[in-house]
Amino acid sequence: MNLLFADVLEYVLVCSAKNDKIMIKIFISEFMTLNFKNQNDILNLEKLNSNEIEYIFSDKPINRLKTKPQLEDKIKLLSKLRSEIENIDNCELKKNAKQLVFADGNNQSKIMIIGEGPGQKEDEQGKPFVGDAGILLNKMLEAIQIKRNNIYITNVVNYRPPNNRKPEPSEINRYSNYLRQHIAIIDPKILILMGSTAMESLFGSKIKISKERGVWKELIIHNKTYLTMITFHPAYLLRQADQKKYSWADLKLIRKKIDELKISV
């Protein structure tokens, strides 16, 4: 491509007169990849900038599509969500809990696990799944070659229910609004709902986990579809060991989908 410098300037000014900013940026970006000695000598930047257009010179392709929040944006959004939950009013769960249990793991992960709510040890440590159910969860993940610190984990409710009771329908409904925001921020490729509470919070209470588990479903949040697997909660498996065979079948389906989507875990 052999264009005179004057031709470049003339093209830019013509586009400027037409207010065609996109074509200007594309043209300049591609043209400046040529092996010129000094960009400031090629184009009179002072004259170009007098047209009140911001020019970007780079030898790298322009990323013209912004589809996902950057890491800093995600951190800010998570911090804002955490603050909203911390400042929730008239919440019986919050009144009886020691602290907020927000989440654990890698917020850049493409796999997100959602449980029911914090237990005693979770309430003490401020992290989800650190009690006996957490130990079993770690073993389940290891069985399909997943490192816990490579995924993201949270719960439906973020404060421990009194006496480890199941969250009431009104509590599930209230916290499901925060949960949907949480999912949208993390933006996982695979969503794993562990237990009936997690299932009810996102799919409603008119279905039974025994019939819904083990099948890939689609969850829509903010016009985006999330591939979702419902499975038993580890705490339930500790009480009903004979149900582990079903969870193992679910785990194998999850591992297969991870491989298909080429997700790094």
Coordinates of C-alpha atoms in Angstrom, one line a residue:
M1 CA 0.0 0.0 0.0
N2 CA 1.7 3.2 -1.2
L3 CA -0.2 6.3 -0.4
L4 CA 1.3 9.8 -0.1
F5 CA 1.1 11.5 3.2
A6 CA -1.0 14.3 1.6
D7 CA -3.5 11.6 0.4
V8 CA -3.8 10.4 4.0
L9 CA -4.5 13.8 5.3
E10 CA -7.0 14.6 2.5
Y11 CA -8.9 11.4 3.2
V12 CA -9.1 12.1 6.9
L13 CA -10.4 15.6 6.4
V14 CA -13.0 14.5 3.9
C15 CA -14.3 11.9 6.4
S16 CA -14.2 14.5 9.1
A17 CA -16.4 16.8 7.1
K18 CA -18.9 14.0 6.8
N19 CA -18.6 13.4 10.5
D20 CA -17.6 9.8 9.8
K21 CA -15.6 9.2 12.9
I22 CA -15.6 5.4 12.6
M23 CA -14.1 5.4 9.2
I24 CA -11.4 7.9 10.3
K25 CA -10.4 5.7 13.2
I26 CA -10.4 2.5 11.1
F27 CA -8.4 4.1 8.3
I28 CA -5.8 5.7 10.6
S29 CA -5.4 2.6 12.7
E30 CA -4.8 0.4 9.7
F31 CA -2.6 2.9 7.8
M32 CA -0.4 3.6 10.8
T33 CA 0.7 -0.1 10.9
L34 CA 3.0 0.7 8.0
N35 CA 6.6 1.0 8.7
F36 CA 6.8 4.8 9.1
K37 CA 9.6 6.4 11.1
N38 CA 7.6 9.0 13.0
Q39 CA 3.8 9.2 13.2
N40 CA 3.9 12.8 14.3
D41 CA 5.8 13.7 11.1
I42 CA 3.3 11.8 8.9
L43 CA 0.1 13.6 10.0
N44 CA -0.3 17.1 11.3
L45 CA -1.9 16.1 14.6
E46 CA -2.5 19.6 15.6
K47 CA -4.5 20.2 12.5
L48 CA -6.4 16.9 12.8
N49 CA -7.3 17.5 16.4
S50 CA -8.7 20.9 15.5
N51 CA -11.7 19.0 14.2
E52 CA -12.5 18.0 17.8
I53 CA -12.1 14.3 17.1
E54 CA -10.0 12.1 19.3
Y55 CA -7.6 10.0 17.2
I56 CA -6.1 6.8 18.4
F57 CA -2.8 5.6 16.9
S58 CA -1.8 2.0 17.4
D59 CA -0.4 -0.9 15.6
K60 CA -2.9 -3.2 17.4
P61 CA -6.4 -4.1 16.2
I62 CA -9.2 -2.0 17.6
N63 CA -11.6 -3.8 20.0
R64 CA -14.8 -2.2 18.9
L65 CA -17.1 -4.4 20.9
K66 CA -17.5 -4.2 24.7
T67 CA -19.7 -7.2 25.7
K68 CA -18.5 -8.0 29.2
P69 CA -17.4 -6.0 32.2
Q70 CA -13.7 -5.7 32.7
L71 CA -12.2 -7.1 35.9
E72 CA -12.2 -3.7 37.7
D73 CA -15.9 -3.3 36.7
K74 CA -16.8 -6.7 38.0
I75 CA -15.0 -6.0 41.3
K76 CA -16.9 -2.8 41.7
L77 CA -20.2 -4.4 40.9
L78 CA -19.6 -7.2 43.4
S79 CA -18.6 -4.7 46.1
K80 CA -21.8 -2.7 45.4
L81 CA -23.9 -5.8 45.6
R82 CA -22.2 -6.9 48.9
S83 CA -22.9 -3.5 50.3
E84 CA -26.5 -3.7 49.4
I85 CA -26.9 -7.0 51.2
E86 CA -25.0 -5.7 54.2
N87 CA -27.4 -2.8 54.5
I88 CA -30.5 -4.8 54.1
D89 CA -33.3 -3.8 56.5
N90 CA -35.9 -5.8 58.5
C91 CA -34.2 -9.1 57.9
E92 CA -34.6 -11.8 60.5
L93 CA -31.6 -13.7 59.1
K94 CA -29.3 -10.8 59.4
K95 CA -30.4 -10.1 63.0
N96 CA -29.5 -13.6 64.1
A97 CA -26.3 -14.1 62.1
K98 CA -22.8 -13.2 63.1
Q99 CA -21.8 -11.9 59.7
L100 CA -22.5 -11.8 56.0
V101 CA -21.3 -14.8 54.0
F102 CA -21.0 -13.4 50.5
A103 CA -19.0 -15.7 48.3
D104 CA -15.7 -17.6 47.8
G105 CA -13.5 -18.5 44.9
N106 CA -12.5 -17.0 41.6
N107 CA -14.8 -14.3 40.4
Q108 CA -13.5 -14.7 36.8
S109 CA -14.5 -18.4 36.8
K110 CA -16.9 -19.7 34.1
I111 CA -18.4 -22.1 36.7
M112 CA -20.7 -20.8 39.5
I113 CA -22.1 -23.0 42.3
I114 CA -25.1 -21.9 44.4
G115 CA -26.0 -23.5 47.7
E116 CA -28.7 -22.9 50.2
G117 CA -27.3 -20.7 53.0
P118 CA -24.6 -20.5 55.6
G119 CA -24.3 -23.0 58.5
Q120 CA -22.6 -22.5 61.8
K121 CA -19.0 -22.8 60.5
E122 CA -19.8 -20.7 57.5
D123 CA -21.2 -18.0 59.8
E124 CA -18.1 -18.1 61.9
Q125 CA -15.6 -18.0 59.0
G126 CA -17.6 -15.8 56.6
K127 CA -17.2 -18.2 53.7
P128 CA -19.7 -20.6 52.0
F129 CA -19.3 -24.4 52.2
V130 CA -16.6 -24.7 54.8
G131 CA -18.4 -27.2 57.1
D132 CA -19.0 -30.9 56.7
A133 CA -21.0 -30.2 53.5
G134 CA -18.1 -28.1 52.2
I135 CA -15.7 -31.0 52.8
L136 CA -17.9 -33.3 50.8
L137 CA -18.3 -30.6 48.1
N138 CA -14.5 -30.4 47.7
K139 CA -14.3 -34.2 47.3
M140 CA -17.1 -34.1 44.7
L141 CA -15.2 -31.4 42.7
E142 CA -11.9 -33.3 43.0
A143 CA -13.7 -36.4 41.6
I144 CA -14.2 -34.6 38.3
Q145 CA -10.8 -32.8 38.3
I146 CA -12.0 -29.4 39.4
K147 CA -10.0 -27.3 41.8
R148 CA -12.3 -25.4 44.2
N149 CA -10.2 -22.2 44.0
N150 CA -10.9 -22.1 40.2
I151 CA -14.7 -21.8 40.6
Y152 CA -17.0 -19.3 42.2
I153 CA -19.4 -20.3 45.1
T154 CA -22.2 -18.5 46.8
N155 CA -25.6 -19.2 48.5
V156 CA -29.2 -18.2 48.0
V157 CA -29.3 -16.4 51.4
N158 CA -26.2 -14.7 52.7
Y159 CA -26.9 -14.9 56.4
R160 CA -27.2 -18.0 58.5
P161 CA -30.9 -19.0 59.2
P162 CA -31.5 -19.6 63.0
N163 CA -30.7 -23.2 64.0
N164 CA -29.7 -24.0 60.4
R165 CA -33.4 -24.1 59.4
K166 CA -34.3 -23.9 55.7
P167 CA -34.9 -20.3 54.5
E168 CA -38.6 -19.4 54.4
P169 CA -40.3 -18.8 51.0
S170 CA -40.4 -15.0 51.7
E171 CA -36.7 -15.0 52.5
I172 CA -35.9 -17.1 49.4
N173 CA -37.9 -14.7 47.3
R174 CA -36.3 -11.6 48.8
Y175 CA -32.7 -12.8 48.4
S176 CA -33.3 -14.2 44.9
N177 CA -33.2 -10.7 43.6
Y178 CA -29.7 -10.3 44.9
L179 CA -28.8 -13.7 43.6
R180 CA -29.9 -12.9 40.1
Q181 CA -27.7 -9.8 40.2
H182 CA -24.9 -11.9 41.5
I183 CA -25.2 -14.4 38.6
A184 CA -25.3 -11.6 36.0
I185 CA -22.1 -10.1 37.4
I186 CA -20.2 -13.3 37.4
D187 CA -21.6 -14.3 34.1
P188 CA -20.8 -18.0 34.2
K189 CA -21.0 -20.5 31.3
I190 CA -22.2 -23.2 33.7
L191 CA -24.4 -22.6 36.7
I192 CA -24.7 -25.4 39.3
L193 CA -27.7 -25.3 41.7
M194 CA -27.2 -27.5 44.7
G195 CA -30.3 -28.3 46.7
S196 CA -34.0 -27.5 46.5
T197 CA -33.6 -24.0 47.9
A198 CA -31.2 -23.0 45.1
M199 CA -33.6 -24.5 42.6
E200 CA -36.7 -22.8 44.0
S201 CA -35.0 -19.4 44.2
L202 CA -34.5 -19.4 40.4
F203 CA -37.1 -21.8 39.0
G204 CA -40.0 -21.6 41.5
S205 CA -41.4 -23.8 44.2
K206 CA -43.8 -25.9 42.1
I207 CA -41.1 -28.4 40.9
K208 CA -39.3 -31.2 42.7
I209 CA -35.6 -31.6 42.7
S210 CA -35.9 -35.4 42.4
K211 CA -37.5 -34.9 38.9
E212 CA -35.5 -31.8 37.8
R213 CA -31.9 -32.9 38.7
G214 CA -29.6 -34.3 36.1
V215 CA -31.0 -32.4 33.2
W216 CA -29.5 -29.3 31.6
K217 CA -31.8 -26.3 31.8
E218 CA -31.8 -22.8 30.6
L219 CA -32.1 -19.9 33.1
I220 CA -32.7 -16.4 31.6
I221 CA -31.5 -13.4 33.5
H222 CA -31.5 -9.9 31.9
N223 CA -32.2 -11.4 28.5
K224 CA -29.2 -13.7 28.8
T225 CA -29.4 -17.5 29.0
Y226 CA -27.3 -19.5 31.5
L227 CA -26.8 -23.2 31.1
T228 CA -27.9 -24.7 34.4
M229 CA -27.6 -28.1 36.2
I230 CA -29.7 -28.9 39.3
T231 CA -28.2 -31.5 41.7
F232 CA -28.5 -32.5 45.3
H233 CA -26.9 -30.4 48.1
P234 CA -23.9 -32.1 49.8
A235 CA -25.6 -31.7 53.2
Y236 CA -28.5 -33.8 51.9
L237 CA -26.1 -36.4 50.7
L238 CA -24.5 -36.6 54.1
R239 CA -28.0 -37.6 55.4
Q240 CA -29.0 -39.7 52.5
A241 CA -25.8 -41.6 51.3
D242 CA -27.8 -43.8 48.9
Q243 CA -28.5 -40.7 46.8
K244 CA -24.8 -40.1 46.0
K245 CA -25.1 -42.3 42.9
Y246 CA -27.4 -39.7 41.4
S247 CA -25.1 -36.9 42.3
W248 CA -22.2 -38.8 40.7
A249 CA -24.2 -39.1 37.5
D250 CA -24.8 -35.3 37.6
L251 CA -21.1 -34.6 38.2
K252 CA -20.2 -36.6 35.1
L253 CA -22.6 -34.6 33.0
I254 CA -21.0 -31.4 34.3
R255 CA -17.5 -32.7 33.6
K256 CA -18.6 -33.6 30.0
K257 CA -20.1 -30.1 29.4
I258 CA -16.9 -28.5 30.8
D259 CA -14.9 -30.4 28.3
E260 CA -17.3 -29.6 25.5
L261 CA -17.1 -25.9 26.2
K262 CA -13.3 -26.1 26.8
I263 CA -13.5 -24.4 30.2
S264 CA -10.3 -24.2 32.2
V265 CA -10.8 -25.5 35.8

